[in-house]
mmCIF file of C-alpha atoms in Angstrom:
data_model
loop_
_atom_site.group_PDB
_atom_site.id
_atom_site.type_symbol
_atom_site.label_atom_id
_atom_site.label_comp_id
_atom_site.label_asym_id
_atom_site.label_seq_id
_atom_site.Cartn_x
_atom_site.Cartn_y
_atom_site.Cartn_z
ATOM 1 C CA UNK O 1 -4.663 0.118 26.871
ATOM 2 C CA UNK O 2 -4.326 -0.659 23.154
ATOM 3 C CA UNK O 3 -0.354 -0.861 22.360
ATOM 4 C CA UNK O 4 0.751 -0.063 19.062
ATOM 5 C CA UNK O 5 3.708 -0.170 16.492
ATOM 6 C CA UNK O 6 4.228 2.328 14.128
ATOM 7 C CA UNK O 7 6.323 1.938 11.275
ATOM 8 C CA UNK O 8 6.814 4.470 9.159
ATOM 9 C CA UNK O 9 10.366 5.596 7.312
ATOM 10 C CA UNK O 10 9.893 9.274 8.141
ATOM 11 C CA UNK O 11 10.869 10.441 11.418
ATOM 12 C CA UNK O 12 8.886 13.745 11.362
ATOM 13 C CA UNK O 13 5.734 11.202 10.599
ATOM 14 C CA UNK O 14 6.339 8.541 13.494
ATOM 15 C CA UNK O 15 6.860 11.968 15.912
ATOM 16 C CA UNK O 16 3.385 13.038 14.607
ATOM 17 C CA UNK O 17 1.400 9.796 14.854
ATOM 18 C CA UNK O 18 2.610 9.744 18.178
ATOM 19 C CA UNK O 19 1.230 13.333 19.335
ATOM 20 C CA UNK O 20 -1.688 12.082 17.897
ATOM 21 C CA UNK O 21 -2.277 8.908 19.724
ATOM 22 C CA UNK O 22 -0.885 10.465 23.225
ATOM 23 C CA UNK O 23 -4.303 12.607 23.188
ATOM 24 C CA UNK O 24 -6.306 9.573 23.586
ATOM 25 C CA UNK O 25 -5.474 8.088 26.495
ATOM 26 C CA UNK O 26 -6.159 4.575 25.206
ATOM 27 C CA UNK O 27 -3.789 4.128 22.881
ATOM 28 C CA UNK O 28 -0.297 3.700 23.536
ATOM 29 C CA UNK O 29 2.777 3.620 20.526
ATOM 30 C CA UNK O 30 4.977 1.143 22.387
ATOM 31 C CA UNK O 31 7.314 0.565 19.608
ATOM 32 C CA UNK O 32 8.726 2.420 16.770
ATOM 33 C CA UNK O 33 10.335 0.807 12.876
ATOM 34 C CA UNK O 34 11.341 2.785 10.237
ATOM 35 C CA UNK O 35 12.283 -0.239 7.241
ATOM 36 C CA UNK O 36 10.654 -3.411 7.068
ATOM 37 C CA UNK O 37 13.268 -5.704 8.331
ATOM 38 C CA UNK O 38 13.239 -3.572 11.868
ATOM 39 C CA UNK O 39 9.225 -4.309 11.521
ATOM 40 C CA UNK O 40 9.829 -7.932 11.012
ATOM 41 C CA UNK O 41 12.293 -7.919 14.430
ATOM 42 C CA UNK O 42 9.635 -5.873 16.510
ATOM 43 C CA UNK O 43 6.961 -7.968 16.005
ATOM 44 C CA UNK O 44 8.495 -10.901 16.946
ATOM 45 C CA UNK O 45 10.094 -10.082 19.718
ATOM 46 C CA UNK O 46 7.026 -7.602 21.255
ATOM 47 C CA UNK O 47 3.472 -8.042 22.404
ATOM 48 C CA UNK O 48 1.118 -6.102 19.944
ATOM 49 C CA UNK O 49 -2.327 -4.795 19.978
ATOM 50 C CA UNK O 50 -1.985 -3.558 16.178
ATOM 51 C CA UNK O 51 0.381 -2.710 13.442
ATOM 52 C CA UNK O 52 0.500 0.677 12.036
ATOM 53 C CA UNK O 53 2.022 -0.214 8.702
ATOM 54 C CA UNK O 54 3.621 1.967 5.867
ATOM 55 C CA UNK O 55 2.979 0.227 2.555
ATOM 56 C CA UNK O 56 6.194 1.881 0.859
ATOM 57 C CA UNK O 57 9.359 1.624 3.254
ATOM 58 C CA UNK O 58 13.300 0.430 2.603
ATOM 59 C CA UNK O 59 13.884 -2.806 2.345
ATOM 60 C CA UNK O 60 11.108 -5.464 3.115
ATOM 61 C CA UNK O 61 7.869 -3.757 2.291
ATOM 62 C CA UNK O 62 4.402 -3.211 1.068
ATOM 63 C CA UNK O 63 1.915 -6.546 0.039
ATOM 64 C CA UNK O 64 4.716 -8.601 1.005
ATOM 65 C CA UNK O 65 5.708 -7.895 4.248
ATOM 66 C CA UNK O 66 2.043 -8.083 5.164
ATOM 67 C CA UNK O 67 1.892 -11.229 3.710
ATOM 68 C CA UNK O 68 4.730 -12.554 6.033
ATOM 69 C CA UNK O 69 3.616 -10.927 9.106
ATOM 70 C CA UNK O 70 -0.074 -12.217 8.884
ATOM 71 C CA UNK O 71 2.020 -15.800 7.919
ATOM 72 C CA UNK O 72 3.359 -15.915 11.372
ATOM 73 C CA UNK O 73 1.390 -13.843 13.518
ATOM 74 C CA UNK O 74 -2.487 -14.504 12.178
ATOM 75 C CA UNK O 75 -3.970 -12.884 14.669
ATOM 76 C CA UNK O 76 -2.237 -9.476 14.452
ATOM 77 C CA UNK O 77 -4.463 -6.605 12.911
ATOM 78 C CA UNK O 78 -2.613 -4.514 10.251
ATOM 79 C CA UNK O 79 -3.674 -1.120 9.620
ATOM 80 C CA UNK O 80 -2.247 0.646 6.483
ATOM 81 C CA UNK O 81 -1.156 3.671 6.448
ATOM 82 C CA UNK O 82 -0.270 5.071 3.235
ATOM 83 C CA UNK O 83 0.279 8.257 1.002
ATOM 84 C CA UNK O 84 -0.980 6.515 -2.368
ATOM 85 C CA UNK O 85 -5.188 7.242 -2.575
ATOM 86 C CA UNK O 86 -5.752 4.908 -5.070
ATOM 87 C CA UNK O 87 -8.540 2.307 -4.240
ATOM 88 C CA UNK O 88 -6.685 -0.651 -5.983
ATOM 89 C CA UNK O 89 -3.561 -0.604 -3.210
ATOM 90 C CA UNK O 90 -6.049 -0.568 -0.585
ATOM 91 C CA UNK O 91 -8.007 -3.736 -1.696
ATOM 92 C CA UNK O 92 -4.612 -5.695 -2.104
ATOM 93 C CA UNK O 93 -3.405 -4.645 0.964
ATOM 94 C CA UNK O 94 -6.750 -5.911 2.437
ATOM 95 C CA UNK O 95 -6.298 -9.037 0.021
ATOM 96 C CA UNK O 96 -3.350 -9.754 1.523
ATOM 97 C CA UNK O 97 -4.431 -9.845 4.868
ATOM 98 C CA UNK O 98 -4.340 -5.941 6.511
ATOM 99 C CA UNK O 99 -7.722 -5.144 8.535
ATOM 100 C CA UNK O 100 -8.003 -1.583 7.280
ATOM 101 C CA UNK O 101 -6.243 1.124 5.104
ATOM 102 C CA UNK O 102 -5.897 4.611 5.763
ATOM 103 C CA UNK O 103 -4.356 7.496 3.568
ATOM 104 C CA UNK O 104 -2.078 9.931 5.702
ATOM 105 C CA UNK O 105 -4.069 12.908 4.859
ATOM 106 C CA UNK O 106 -6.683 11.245 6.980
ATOM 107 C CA UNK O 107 -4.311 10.668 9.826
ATOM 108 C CA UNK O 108 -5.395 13.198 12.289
ATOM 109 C CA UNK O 109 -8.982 12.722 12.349
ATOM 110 C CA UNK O 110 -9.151 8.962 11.818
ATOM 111 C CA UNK O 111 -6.321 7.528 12.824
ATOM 112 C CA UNK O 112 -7.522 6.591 16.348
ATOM 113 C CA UNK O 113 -11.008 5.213 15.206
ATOM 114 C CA UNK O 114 -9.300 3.218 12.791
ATOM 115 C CA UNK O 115 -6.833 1.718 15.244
ATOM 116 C CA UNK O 116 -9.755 0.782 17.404
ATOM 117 C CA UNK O 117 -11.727 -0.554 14.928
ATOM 118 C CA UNK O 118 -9.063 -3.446 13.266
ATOM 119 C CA UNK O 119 -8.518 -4.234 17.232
ATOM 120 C CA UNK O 120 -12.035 -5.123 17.797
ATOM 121 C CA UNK O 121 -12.109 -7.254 14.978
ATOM 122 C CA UNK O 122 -13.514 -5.039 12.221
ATOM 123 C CA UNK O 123 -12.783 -3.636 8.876
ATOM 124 C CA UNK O 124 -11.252 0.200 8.010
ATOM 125 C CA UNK O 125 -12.171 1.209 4.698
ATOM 126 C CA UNK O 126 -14.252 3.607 3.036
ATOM 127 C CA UNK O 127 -17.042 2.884 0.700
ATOM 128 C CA UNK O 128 -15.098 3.112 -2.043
ATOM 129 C CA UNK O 129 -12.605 0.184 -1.211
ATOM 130 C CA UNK O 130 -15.321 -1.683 -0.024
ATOM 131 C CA UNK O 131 -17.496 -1.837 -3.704
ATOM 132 C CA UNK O 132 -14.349 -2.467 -5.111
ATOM 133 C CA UNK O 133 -13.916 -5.504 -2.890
ATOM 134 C CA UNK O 134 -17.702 -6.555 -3.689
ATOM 135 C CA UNK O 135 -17.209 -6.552 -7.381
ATOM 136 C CA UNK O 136 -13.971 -8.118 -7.322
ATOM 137 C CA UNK O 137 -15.518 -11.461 -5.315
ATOM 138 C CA UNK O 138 -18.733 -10.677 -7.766
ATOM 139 C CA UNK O 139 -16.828 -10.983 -10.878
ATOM 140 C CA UNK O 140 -14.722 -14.053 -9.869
ATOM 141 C CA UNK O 141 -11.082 -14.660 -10.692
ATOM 142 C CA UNK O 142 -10.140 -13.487 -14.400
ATOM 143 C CA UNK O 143 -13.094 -11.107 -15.131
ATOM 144 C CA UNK O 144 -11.864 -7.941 -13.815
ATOM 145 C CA UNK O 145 -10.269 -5.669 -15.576
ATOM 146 C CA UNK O 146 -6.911 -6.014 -17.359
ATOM 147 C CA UNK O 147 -5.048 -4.222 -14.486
ATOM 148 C CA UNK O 148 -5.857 -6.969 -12.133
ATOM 149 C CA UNK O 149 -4.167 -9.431 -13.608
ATOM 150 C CA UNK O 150 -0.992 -7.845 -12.834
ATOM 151 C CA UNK O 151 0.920 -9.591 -9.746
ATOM 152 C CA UNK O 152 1.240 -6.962 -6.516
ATOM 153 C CA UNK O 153 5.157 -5.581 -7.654
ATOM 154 C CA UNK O 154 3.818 -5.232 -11.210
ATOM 155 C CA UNK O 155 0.837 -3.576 -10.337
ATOM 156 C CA UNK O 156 3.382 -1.232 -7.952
ATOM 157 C CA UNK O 157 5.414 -0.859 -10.982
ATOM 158 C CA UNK O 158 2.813 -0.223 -13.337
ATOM 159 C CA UNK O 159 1.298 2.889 -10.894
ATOM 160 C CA UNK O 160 5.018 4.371 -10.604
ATOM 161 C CA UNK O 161 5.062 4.394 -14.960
ATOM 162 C CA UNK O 162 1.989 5.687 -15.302
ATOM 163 C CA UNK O 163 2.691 8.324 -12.822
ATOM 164 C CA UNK O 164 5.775 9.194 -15.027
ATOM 165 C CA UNK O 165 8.334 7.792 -13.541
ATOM 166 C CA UNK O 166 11.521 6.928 -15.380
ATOM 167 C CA UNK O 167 13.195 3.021 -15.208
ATOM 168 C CA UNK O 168 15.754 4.079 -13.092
ATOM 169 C CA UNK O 169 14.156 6.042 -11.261
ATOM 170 C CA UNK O 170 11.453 3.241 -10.010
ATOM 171 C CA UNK O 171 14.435 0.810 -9.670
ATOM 172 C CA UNK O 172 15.882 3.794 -7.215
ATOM 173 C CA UNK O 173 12.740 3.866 -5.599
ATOM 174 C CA UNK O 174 11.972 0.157 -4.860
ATOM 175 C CA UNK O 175 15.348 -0.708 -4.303
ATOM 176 C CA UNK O 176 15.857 -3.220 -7.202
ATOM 177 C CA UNK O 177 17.598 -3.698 -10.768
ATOM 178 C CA UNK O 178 17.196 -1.474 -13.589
ATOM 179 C CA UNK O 179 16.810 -4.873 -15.743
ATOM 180 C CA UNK O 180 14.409 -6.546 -12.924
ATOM 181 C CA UNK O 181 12.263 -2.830 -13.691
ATOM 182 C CA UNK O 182 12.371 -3.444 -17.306
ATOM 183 C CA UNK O 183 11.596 -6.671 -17.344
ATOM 184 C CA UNK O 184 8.314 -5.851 -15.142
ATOM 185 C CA UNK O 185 6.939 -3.167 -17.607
ATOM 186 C CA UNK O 186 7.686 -5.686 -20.674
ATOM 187 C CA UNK O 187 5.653 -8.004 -18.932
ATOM 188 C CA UNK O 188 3.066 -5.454 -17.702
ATOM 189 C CA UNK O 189 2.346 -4.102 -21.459
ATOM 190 C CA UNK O 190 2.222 -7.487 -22.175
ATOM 191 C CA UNK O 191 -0.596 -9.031 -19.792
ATOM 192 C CA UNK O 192 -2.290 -5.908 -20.027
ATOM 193 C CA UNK O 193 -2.548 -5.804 -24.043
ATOM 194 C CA UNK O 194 -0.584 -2.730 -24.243
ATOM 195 C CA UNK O 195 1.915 -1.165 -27.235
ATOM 196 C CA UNK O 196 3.919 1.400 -24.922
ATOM 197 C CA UNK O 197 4.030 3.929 -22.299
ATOM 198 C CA UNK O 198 1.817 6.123 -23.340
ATOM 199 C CA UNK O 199 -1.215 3.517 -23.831
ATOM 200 C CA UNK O 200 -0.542 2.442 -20.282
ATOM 201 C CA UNK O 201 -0.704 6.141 -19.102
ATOM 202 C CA UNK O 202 -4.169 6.203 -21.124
ATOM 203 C CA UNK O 203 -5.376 3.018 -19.310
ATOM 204 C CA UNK O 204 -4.658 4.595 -16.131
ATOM 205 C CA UNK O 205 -6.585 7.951 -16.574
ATOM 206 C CA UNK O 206 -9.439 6.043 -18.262
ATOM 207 C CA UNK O 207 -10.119 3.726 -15.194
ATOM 208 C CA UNK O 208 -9.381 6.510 -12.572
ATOM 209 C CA UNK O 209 -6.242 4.862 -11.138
ATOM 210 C CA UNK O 210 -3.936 7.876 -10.899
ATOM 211 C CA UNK O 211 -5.502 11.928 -11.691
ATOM 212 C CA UNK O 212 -4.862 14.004 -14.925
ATOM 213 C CA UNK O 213 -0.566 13.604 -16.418
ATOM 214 C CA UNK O 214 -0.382 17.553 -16.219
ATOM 215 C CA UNK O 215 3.196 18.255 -15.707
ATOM 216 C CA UNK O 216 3.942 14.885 -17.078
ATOM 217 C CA UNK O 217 6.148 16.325 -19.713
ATOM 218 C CA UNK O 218 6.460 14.300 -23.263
ATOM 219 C CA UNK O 219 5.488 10.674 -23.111
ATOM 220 C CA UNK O 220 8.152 7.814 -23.643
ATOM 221 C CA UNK O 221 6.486 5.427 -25.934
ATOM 222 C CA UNK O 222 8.615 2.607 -26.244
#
């Protein structure tokens, strides 16, 4: 029997997952966190087949929290679980150490197979992710392209803006400062050779890293 934690910040989602998993008689969800700091307690104090991991929960989360848990527990596959589809998450969640990544519009159909493929020592990603993460060890450090040189919170940042999303409104949304926000998109526009919002919204579109800014509204550009 494969035994599982889920953590997830939605209840309705965790109650799901678990119907789910309860049809295939192999895999068990023994333990249930819904903000990172719950995850970090679980897994130290339980005996895990796999992590089920949501990359956007309250407090500790996303590339970092799979950065600590892989830190102490090596061994331990992470499976992602997320609502963003962009390729780019999914190879630096893998960077950082998860074993597969899975949006949650896939859940129902490959949510098991995934699970039982980071337990047997394997990979979960589609082919997309995976000639991302071939040209990224092709091109060696520095040659990619100019979003890839952000760090993994400016890179989270940088999604959120181009998405549309206000300053406050990210800072809301990843629990942190209003100035700590700012100060990420100054330095985002910076490394990435940028003048303003609106370039960075171009950037985005151009290399396919969020769909079309319909319903955007007007663009901030400063």
């Amino acid at each position: 029997m494969i035994h599982v934690l889920i953590a997830d910040d939605h209840d309705i989602l965790r109650a799901g997952l678990k119907h789910i998993l309860h049809e295939t008689g192999d895999i068990v969800v023994a333990g249930e966190a819904s903000d990172g700091f719950q995850v970090l307690d679980l897994v130290r104090s339980g005996q895990w087949d796999a992590l089920v991991l949501d990359l956007t929960m309250p407090g500790k989360s996303g590339i970092e929290l799979i950065r600590q848990i892989k830190g102490e527990y090596p061994r331990l596959p992470i499976l992602i679980l997320s609502m963003h589809k962009e390729d780019l998450y999914a190879v630096r969640s893998l960077k950082a150490g998860a074993s597969g990544y899975l949006c949650k519009d896939s859940a129902e159909a490959l949510l098991a197979q995934a699970i039982r493929k980071v337990v047997s020592g394997g990979l979960f990603v589609n082919q997309a992710v995976a000639e991302k993460l071939a040209l990224d060890m092709l091109a060696g450090p520095g040659n990619g392209p100019a979003h890839s040189r952000l760090t993994d919170r400016e890179y989270q940042v940088f999604i959120l803006i181009a998405r549309g999303h206000g300053v406050t409104e990210i800072a809301r949304e990843l629990n942190l400062s209003v100035k700590t926000i700012s100060t990420h998109k100054t330095r985002i526009l910076e490394k990435m050779n940028l003048s303003n919002t609106a370039d960075l919204i171009h950037y985005a579109i151009h290399n396919q890293l969020i769909g079309s800014p319909d319903g955007l509204g007007t663009l901030d550009a400063h």
